[in-house]
Amino acid sequence: MKILVLHGPNLNLLGTREPGIYGNITLADLNADISALAKELGIEVAIFQSNSEGELVDKIQGALTTVDGILINPAAYTHTSVALRDAIAAVALPTVEVHLSNIHSREEFRSTSFIAPVALGQISGLGPDSYLLGLRALFSHTKKNRQ
Ligand code: DQA
């Protein structure tokens, strides 16, 4: 089983970026936690961060024949990107949307997600656990669908 993990814009700054909201964990540490859980579950992960919408679209398109599911924190593109939503709808791979912060308890514009309607589910507000729970959800969903 292979899962593509995508981090959107500004998540490369984790650790120093608004720590009161996003915590002190760096992207490298978060990726290490994701990789450790993947190993435990026997999943292969490909992890990619980009500040560019087009690069994220390219990664999603490229995932079509190569992965079983997508775990994505679209970051600010959550609230703006028809292109990311259309790419996810186009590949029709099970996709879990995750957020470190609770997007529903912040500014009003953050409670709108262009991604949620094409995602299997959304996990928001649990810090790094949002990613780990999302990975577990993709794992059990994919396993169930293979039986
Ligand atoms: C975020 C929430 C978004 O609103 C914000 O633009 C981000 C990070 C989160 O993980 O909490 O960059 O996706």
Coordinates of C-alpha atoms and ligand atoms in Angstrom, one line a residue:
M1 CA 0.0 0.0 0.0
K2 CA 1.3 3.4 -0.9
I3 CA 0.1 6.8 0.3
L4 CA 1.0 10.2 -1.1
V5 CA 1.4 12.8 1.7
L6 CA 1.1 16.4 0.5
H7 CA 1.8 19.6 2.6
G8 CA 0.7 22.9 1.1
P9 CA 2.1 26.4 1.3
N10 CA 3.9 27.7 4.3
L11 CA 4.0 24.4 6.1
N12 CA 7.8 24.4 5.4
L13 CA 7.9 27.0 8.1
L14 CA 6.4 24.8 10.8
G15 CA 8.3 25.2 14.1
T16 CA 8.7 29.0 13.7
R17 CA 5.4 29.9 12.0
E18 CA 2.8 31.1 14.5
P19 CA 3.7 28.6 17.1
G20 CA 0.7 29.6 19.2
I21 CA -1.5 28.1 16.4
Y22 CA 0.7 25.5 14.8
G23 CA 2.9 24.4 17.7
N24 CA 6.6 23.9 17.8
I25 CA 7.0 20.8 15.6
T26 CA 9.0 21.2 12.5
L27 CA 8.1 19.8 9.1
A28 CA 11.0 17.4 9.4
D29 CA 9.8 16.1 12.8
L30 CA 6.2 15.8 11.5
N31 CA 7.4 13.8 8.5
A32 CA 9.5 11.6 10.8
D33 CA 6.3 10.9 12.8
I34 CA 4.3 10.1 9.7
S35 CA 7.1 7.8 8.4
A36 CA 7.3 6.0 11.7
L37 CA 3.6 5.3 11.7
A38 CA 3.7 4.2 8.1
K39 CA 6.4 1.8 8.9
E40 CA 4.4 0.4 11.8
L41 CA 1.4 -0.1 9.5
G42 CA 3.5 -1.5 6.6
I43 CA 2.6 1.4 4.3
E44 CA 5.0 3.1 1.9
V45 CA 4.7 6.9 2.0
A46 CA 5.9 9.5 -0.5
I47 CA 6.0 13.0 1.2
F48 CA 6.1 16.3 -0.6
Q49 CA 5.7 19.9 0.4
S50 CA 5.2 22.8 -2.0
N51 CA 4.2 26.4 -1.9
S52 CA 3.0 26.2 -5.4
E53 CA -0.5 25.3 -6.4
G54 CA 0.6 24.0 -9.8
E55 CA 3.2 21.6 -8.3
L56 CA 0.6 20.2 -5.9
V57 CA -1.8 19.7 -8.9
D58 CA 1.0 17.9 -10.8
K59 CA 1.7 15.6 -7.8
I60 CA -2.0 14.7 -7.5
Q61 CA -2.3 14.0 -11.2
G62 CA 0.9 11.8 -11.1
A63 CA -0.6 9.9 -8.2
L64 CA -3.4 8.3 -10.3
T65 CA -1.6 5.1 -11.2
T66 CA 1.0 5.0 -8.5
V67 CA -0.7 5.4 -5.1
D68 CA -3.7 4.0 -3.2
G69 CA -4.6 7.2 -1.4
I70 CA -3.7 10.8 -0.7
L71 CA -3.3 12.5 2.7
I72 CA -3.3 16.3 2.2
N73 CA -3.0 19.4 4.2
P74 CA -3.8 21.9 1.5
A75 CA -3.0 24.8 3.9
A76 CA -4.3 28.1 2.6
Y77 CA -5.3 26.5 -0.8
T78 CA -8.0 24.7 1.2
H79 CA -10.0 27.9 1.2
T80 CA -9.2 29.0 -2.4
S81 CA -8.3 26.3 -4.8
V82 CA -10.7 25.0 -7.3
A83 CA -7.7 23.5 -9.1
L84 CA -6.7 21.3 -6.2
R85 CA -10.3 20.2 -5.7
D86 CA -10.7 19.4 -9.4
A87 CA -7.4 17.4 -9.4
I88 CA -8.6 15.3 -6.5
A89 CA -12.0 14.7 -8.1
A90 CA -10.2 13.8 -11.4
V91 CA -8.0 11.1 -10.0
A92 CA -10.8 9.9 -7.7
L93 CA -8.3 8.4 -5.2
P94 CA -9.5 8.2 -1.5
T95 CA -8.2 11.5 0.0
V96 CA -8.2 12.6 3.6
E97 CA -7.9 16.4 4.2
V98 CA -6.0 17.3 7.4
H99 CA -5.3 20.5 9.3
L100 CA -3.1 21.1 12.4
S101 CA -5.4 23.8 13.7
N102 CA -9.2 23.7 14.0
I103 CA -10.2 25.6 10.8
H104 CA -13.7 25.9 12.1
S105 CA -12.8 27.8 15.2
R106 CA -10.7 30.5 13.5
E107 CA -11.5 33.3 11.0
E108 CA -14.7 32.7 9.2
F109 CA -13.0 32.3 5.8
R110 CA -11.1 29.3 7.1
S111 CA -14.3 27.3 7.7
T112 CA -14.9 27.0 4.0
S113 CA -13.0 24.1 2.4
F114 CA -13.0 23.6 -1.4
I115 CA -11.5 20.2 -0.8
A116 CA -13.8 18.7 1.8
P117 CA -16.7 17.9 -0.7
V118 CA -14.3 15.6 -2.7
A119 CA -12.5 14.1 0.3
L120 CA -13.3 10.9 2.1
G121 CA -13.1 13.0 5.3
Q122 CA -11.6 15.9 7.1
I123 CA -9.6 15.9 10.3
S124 CA -8.9 19.3 11.8
G125 CA -7.6 20.7 15.0
L126 CA -5.6 17.8 16.5
G127 CA -2.1 19.1 15.7
P128 CA 0.2 16.4 14.3
D129 CA -2.4 13.8 15.4
S130 CA -4.6 15.0 12.5
Y131 CA -2.0 13.6 10.1
L132 CA -1.5 10.4 12.0
L133 CA -5.3 9.7 12.4
G134 CA -5.7 10.6 8.7
L135 CA -3.1 8.0 7.7
R136 CA -4.7 5.4 9.9
A137 CA -8.1 6.2 8.2
L138 CA -6.6 5.8 4.7
F139 CA -5.0 2.5 5.8
S140 CA -8.2 1.0 7.1
H141 CA -10.3 2.3 4.2
T142 CA -7.9 0.9 1.6
K143 CA -7.6 -2.4 3.4
K144 CA -11.4 -2.7 3.6
N145 CA -11.8 -1.9 -0.1
R146 CA -9.3 -4.6 -1.1
Q147 CA -11.1 -7.4 0.7
Ligands
DQA1 C1 -3.8 24.9 8.0 C2 -5.0 25.8 8.2 C3 -5.1 26.8 7.1 O1 -6.2 27.7 7.3 C4 -3.9 27.6 7.0 O2 -3.9 28.5 5.8 C5 -2.6 26.8 7.0 C6 -2.6 25.6 7.8 C7 -3.6 23.9 9.3 O3 -3.0 22.9 9.1 O4 -4.1 24.3 10.4 O5 -1.7 27.2 6.3 O6 -4.1 24.0 6.9

